[in-house]
Every structure is written in C-alpha cells, then in structure tokens.
mmCIF file of C-alpha atoms in Angstrom:
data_model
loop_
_atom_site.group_PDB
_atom_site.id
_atom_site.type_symbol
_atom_site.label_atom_id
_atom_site.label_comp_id
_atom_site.label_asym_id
_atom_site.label_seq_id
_atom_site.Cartn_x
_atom_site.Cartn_y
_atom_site.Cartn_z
ATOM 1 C CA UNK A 986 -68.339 143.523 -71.223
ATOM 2 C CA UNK A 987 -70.088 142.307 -67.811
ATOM 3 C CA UNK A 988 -71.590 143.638 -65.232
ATOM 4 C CA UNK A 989 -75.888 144.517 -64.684
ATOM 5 C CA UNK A 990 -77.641 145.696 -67.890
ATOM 6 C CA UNK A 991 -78.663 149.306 -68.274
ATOM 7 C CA UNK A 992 -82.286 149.708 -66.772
ATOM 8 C CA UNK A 993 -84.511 150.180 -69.771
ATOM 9 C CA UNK A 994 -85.331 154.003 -68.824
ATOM 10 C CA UNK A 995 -81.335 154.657 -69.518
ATOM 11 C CA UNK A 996 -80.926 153.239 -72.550
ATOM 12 C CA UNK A 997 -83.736 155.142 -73.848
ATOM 13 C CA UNK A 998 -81.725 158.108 -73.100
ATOM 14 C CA UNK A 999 -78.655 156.932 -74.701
ATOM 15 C CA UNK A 1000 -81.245 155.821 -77.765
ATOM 16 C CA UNK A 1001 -81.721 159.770 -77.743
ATOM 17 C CA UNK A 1002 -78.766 161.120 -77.388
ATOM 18 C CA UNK A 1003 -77.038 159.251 -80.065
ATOM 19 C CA UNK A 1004 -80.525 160.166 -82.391
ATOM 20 C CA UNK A 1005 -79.988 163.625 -81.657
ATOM 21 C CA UNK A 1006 -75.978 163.908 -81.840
ATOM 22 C CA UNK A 1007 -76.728 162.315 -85.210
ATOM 23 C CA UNK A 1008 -79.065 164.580 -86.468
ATOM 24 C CA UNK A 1009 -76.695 167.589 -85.351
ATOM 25 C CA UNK A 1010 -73.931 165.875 -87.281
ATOM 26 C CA UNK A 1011 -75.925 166.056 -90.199
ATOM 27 C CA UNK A 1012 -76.460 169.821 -90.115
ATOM 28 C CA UNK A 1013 -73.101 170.108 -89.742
ATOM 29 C CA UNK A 1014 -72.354 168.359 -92.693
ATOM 30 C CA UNK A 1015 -74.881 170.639 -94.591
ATOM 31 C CA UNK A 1016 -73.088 173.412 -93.287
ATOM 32 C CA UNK A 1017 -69.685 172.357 -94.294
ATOM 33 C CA UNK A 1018 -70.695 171.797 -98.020
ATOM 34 C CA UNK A 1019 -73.047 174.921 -97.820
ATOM 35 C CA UNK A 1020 -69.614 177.009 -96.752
ATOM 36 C CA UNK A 1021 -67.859 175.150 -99.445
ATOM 37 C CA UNK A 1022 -69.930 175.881 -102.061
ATOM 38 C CA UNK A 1023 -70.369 179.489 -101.232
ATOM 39 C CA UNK A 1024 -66.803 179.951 -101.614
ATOM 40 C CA UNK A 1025 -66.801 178.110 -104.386
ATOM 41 C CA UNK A 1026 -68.639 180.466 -106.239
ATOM 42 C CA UNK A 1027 -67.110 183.425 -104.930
ATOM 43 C CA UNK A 1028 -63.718 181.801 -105.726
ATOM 44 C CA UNK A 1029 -64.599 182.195 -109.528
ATOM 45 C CA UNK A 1030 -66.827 185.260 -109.372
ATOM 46 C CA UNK A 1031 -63.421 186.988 -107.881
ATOM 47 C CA UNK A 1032 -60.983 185.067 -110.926
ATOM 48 C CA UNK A 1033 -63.470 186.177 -113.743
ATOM 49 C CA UNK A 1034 -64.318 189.935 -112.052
ATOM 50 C CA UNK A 1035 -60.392 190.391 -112.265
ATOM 51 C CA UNK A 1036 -59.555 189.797 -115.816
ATOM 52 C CA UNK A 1037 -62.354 188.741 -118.457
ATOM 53 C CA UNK A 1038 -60.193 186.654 -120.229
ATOM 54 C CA UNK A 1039 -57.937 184.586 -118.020
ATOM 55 C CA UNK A 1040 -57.870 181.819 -120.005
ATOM 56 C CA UNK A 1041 -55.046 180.222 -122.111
ATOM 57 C CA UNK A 1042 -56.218 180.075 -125.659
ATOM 58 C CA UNK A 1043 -53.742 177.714 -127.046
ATOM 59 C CA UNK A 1044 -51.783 174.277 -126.298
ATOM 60 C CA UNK A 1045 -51.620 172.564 -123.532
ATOM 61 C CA UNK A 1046 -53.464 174.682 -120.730
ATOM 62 C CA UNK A 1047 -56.534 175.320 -122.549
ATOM 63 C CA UNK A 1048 -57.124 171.133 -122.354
ATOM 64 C CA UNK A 1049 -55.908 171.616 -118.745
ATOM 65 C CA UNK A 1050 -58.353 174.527 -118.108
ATOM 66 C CA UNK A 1051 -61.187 172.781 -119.751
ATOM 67 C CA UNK A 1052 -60.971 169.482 -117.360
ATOM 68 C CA UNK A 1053 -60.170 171.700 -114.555
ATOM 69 C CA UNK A 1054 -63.477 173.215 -115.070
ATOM 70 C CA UNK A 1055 -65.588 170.179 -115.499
ATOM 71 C CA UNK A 1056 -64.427 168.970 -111.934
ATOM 72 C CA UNK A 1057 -65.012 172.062 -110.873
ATOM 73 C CA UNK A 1058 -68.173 172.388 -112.078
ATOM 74 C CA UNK A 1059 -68.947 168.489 -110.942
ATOM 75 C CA UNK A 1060 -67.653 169.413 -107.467
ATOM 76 C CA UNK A 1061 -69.885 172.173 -106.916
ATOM 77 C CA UNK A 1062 -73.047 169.783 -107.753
ATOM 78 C CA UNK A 1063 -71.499 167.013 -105.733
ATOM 79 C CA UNK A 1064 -71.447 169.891 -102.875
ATOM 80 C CA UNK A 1065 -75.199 170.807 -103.911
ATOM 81 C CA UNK A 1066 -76.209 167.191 -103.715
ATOM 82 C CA UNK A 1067 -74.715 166.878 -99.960
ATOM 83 C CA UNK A 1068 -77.347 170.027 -99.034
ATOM 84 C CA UNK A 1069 -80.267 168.120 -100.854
ATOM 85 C CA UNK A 1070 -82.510 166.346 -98.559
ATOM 86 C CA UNK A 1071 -82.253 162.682 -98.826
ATOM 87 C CA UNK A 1072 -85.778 161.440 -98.913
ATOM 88 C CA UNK A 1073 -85.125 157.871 -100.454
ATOM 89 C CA UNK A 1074 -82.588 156.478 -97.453
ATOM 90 C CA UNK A 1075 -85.023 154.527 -94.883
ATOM 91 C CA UNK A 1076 -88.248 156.182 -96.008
ATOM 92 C CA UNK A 1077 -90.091 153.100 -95.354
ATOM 93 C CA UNK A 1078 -88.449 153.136 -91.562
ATOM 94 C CA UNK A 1079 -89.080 157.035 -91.137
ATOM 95 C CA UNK A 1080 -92.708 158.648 -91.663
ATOM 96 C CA UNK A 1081 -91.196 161.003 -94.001
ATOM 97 C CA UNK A 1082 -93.170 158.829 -96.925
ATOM 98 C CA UNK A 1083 -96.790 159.031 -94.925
ATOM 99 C CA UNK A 1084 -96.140 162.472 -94.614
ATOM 100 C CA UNK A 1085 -95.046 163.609 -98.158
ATOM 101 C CA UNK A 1086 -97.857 161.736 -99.437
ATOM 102 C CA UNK A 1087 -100.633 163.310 -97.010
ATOM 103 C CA UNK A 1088 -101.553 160.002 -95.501
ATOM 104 C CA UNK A 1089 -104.914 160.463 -93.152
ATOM 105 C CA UNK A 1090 -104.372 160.511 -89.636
ATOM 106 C CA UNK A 1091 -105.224 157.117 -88.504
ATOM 107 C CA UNK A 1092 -102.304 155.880 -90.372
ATOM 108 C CA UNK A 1093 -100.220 158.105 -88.743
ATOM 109 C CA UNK A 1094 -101.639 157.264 -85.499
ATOM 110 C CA UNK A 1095 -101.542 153.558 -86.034
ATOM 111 C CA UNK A 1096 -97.679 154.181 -87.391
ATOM 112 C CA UNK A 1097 -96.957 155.736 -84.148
ATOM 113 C CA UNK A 1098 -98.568 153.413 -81.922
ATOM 114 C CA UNK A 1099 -96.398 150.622 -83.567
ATOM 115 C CA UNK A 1100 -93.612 152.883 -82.888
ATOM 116 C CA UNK A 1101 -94.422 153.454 -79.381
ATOM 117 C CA UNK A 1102 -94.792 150.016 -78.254
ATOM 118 C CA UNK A 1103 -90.651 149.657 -78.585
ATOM 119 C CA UNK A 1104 -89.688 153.590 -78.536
ATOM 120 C CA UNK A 1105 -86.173 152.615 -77.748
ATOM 121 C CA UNK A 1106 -85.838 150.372 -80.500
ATOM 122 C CA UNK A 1107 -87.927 152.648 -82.780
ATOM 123 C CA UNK A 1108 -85.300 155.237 -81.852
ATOM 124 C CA UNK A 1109 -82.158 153.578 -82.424
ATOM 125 C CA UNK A 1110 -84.267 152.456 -85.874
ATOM 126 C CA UNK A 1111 -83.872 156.346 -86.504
ATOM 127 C CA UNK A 1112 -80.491 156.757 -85.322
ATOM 128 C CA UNK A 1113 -79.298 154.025 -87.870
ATOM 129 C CA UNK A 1114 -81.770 155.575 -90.732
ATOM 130 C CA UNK A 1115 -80.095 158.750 -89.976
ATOM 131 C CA UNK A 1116 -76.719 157.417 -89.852
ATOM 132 C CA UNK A 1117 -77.283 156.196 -93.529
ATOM 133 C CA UNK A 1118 -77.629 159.682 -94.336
ATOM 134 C CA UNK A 1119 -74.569 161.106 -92.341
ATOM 135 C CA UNK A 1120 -72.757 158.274 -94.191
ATOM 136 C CA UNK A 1121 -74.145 159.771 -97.680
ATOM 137 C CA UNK A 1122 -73.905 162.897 -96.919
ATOM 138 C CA UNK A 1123 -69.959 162.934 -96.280
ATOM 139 C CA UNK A 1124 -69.366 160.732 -99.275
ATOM 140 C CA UNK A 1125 -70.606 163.313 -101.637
ATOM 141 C CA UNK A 1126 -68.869 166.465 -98.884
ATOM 142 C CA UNK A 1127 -64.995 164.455 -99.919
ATOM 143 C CA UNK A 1128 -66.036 163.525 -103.246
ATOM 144 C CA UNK A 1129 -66.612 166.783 -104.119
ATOM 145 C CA UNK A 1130 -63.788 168.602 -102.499
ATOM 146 C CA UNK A 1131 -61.635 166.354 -103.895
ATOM 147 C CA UNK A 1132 -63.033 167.151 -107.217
ATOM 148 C CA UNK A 1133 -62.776 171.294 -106.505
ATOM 149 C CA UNK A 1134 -59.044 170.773 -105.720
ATOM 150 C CA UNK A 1135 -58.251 168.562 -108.483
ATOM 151 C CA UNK A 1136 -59.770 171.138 -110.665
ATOM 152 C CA UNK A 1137 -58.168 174.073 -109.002
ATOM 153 C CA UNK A 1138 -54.669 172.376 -109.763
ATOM 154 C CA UNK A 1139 -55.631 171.397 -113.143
ATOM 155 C CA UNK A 1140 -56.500 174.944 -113.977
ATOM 156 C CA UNK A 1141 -53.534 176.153 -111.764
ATOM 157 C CA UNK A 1142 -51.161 173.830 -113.928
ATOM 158 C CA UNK A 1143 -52.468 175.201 -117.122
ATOM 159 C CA UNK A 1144 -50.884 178.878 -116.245
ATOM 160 C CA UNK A 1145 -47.395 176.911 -116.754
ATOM 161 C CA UNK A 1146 -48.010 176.273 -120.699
#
C-alpha cells in the first residue's frame, strides 16, 4: 500500500478502536455461551420434569444415552469455561497480575509510565493480548456446542433401540 503514513494522533485512534471492538467481541462471546448454557440446562430440566424415567434401560440406547450424556455434560463445562475469566493469557503484558497480587502503587505507576511512553504500541499490545482471549474464548464456545449436539443426537438416536 503507498501513499503518506497515518499521523501518529490517528493511529492511536485506530489502536483504540480495534482495543475496544475487541473487548466488545469478547462480551459477546460470554454472552453467546452464557445463552447456551442457560438453555442447556433448561433443555434437560424440561426432558426430566416431563417423565422421570425417560431413559432406555436396556440394549443399545442405554450405551447411546450414557455417551450422549457425558458430551453433554462436557459441553456444558466447555460452555462454563468460555464465561471464566482468562487470567493466564498475556498477564505479564496486562496489569491484571500487579493488580491481583496488590502490588504498591509505585509499581503501578512506574508500569504505566513505561506504558505511556508508546501508548499506541502499548495499546495494540492489549488489542493482541485480548485477541488471544477472543481466540480462546471461541475455541471452547464451538467445542462445546459441538459437543451439546453430538450428545443431543446420541441420546436422540438411542429412542430408536
């Protein structure tokens, strides 16, 4: 690409915006598997409330209904993972690790000072820290809806035995 470089003041901006559309993203992504999850429960709260004993109870279905259930039950922590926090991703780039461990304030000040000295680059630091996240975050959100619907057909495919 030519042309004249961005002036420094508007790449800063840009440094922010993608920071913050990042950020958003990741709520999102907490919302999705929160959603998820919620109906997840409900989903067998509603299948149990309807008949206490649903479940085959010989042959086939009841190995069907057994795996079924332990992806189901793996999705739904895969789901609770994604709504976790991720404190381990970049905690030496972020302050999150000063913070959680009550560092005094001159090393917070003396953090921040290093950071302000390149704010743009300590802010697309943070975009990329956060982007690590995003990336974890929607690894777990597929892995674990791919485990709820593998389970779902599993225990669907038992009602044919």
């Amino acid at each position: 690409m030519s042309g004249t470089p961005a002036p420094p003041d508007e790449i800063r901006l840009m440094a922010e915006r993608m920071l913050a559309t990042v950020r958003e993203d990741i709520g999102r992504a907490d919302t999705k598997a929160a959603i998820l999850l919620s109906g997840a429960l409900a989903f067998l709260a509603v299948v149990f409330a309807r008949d206490p004993a649903p479940l085959p109870t010989s042959g086939p279905g009841v190995a069907l209904v057994a795996v079924g259930g332990a992806f189901w039950g793996t999705g739904m922590l895969m789901l609770v993972s994604v709504i976790l926090p991720r404190t381990r991703i970049g905690a030496d780039r972020t302050l999150l690790r000063d913070l959680a461990s009550g560092a005094p304030a001159g090393v917070l000040l003396d953090r921040l000072a290093e950071a302000g000295s390149d704010t743009t680059g300590w802010l697309l630091d943070q975009a990329g820290v956060h982007g690590q996240v995003l990336a974890a975050k929607y690894r777990w959100l597929r892995a674990g809806v791919l485990c709820l619907a593998f389970g779902a057909a599993l225990a669907l495919l038992s009602e044919l035995w």
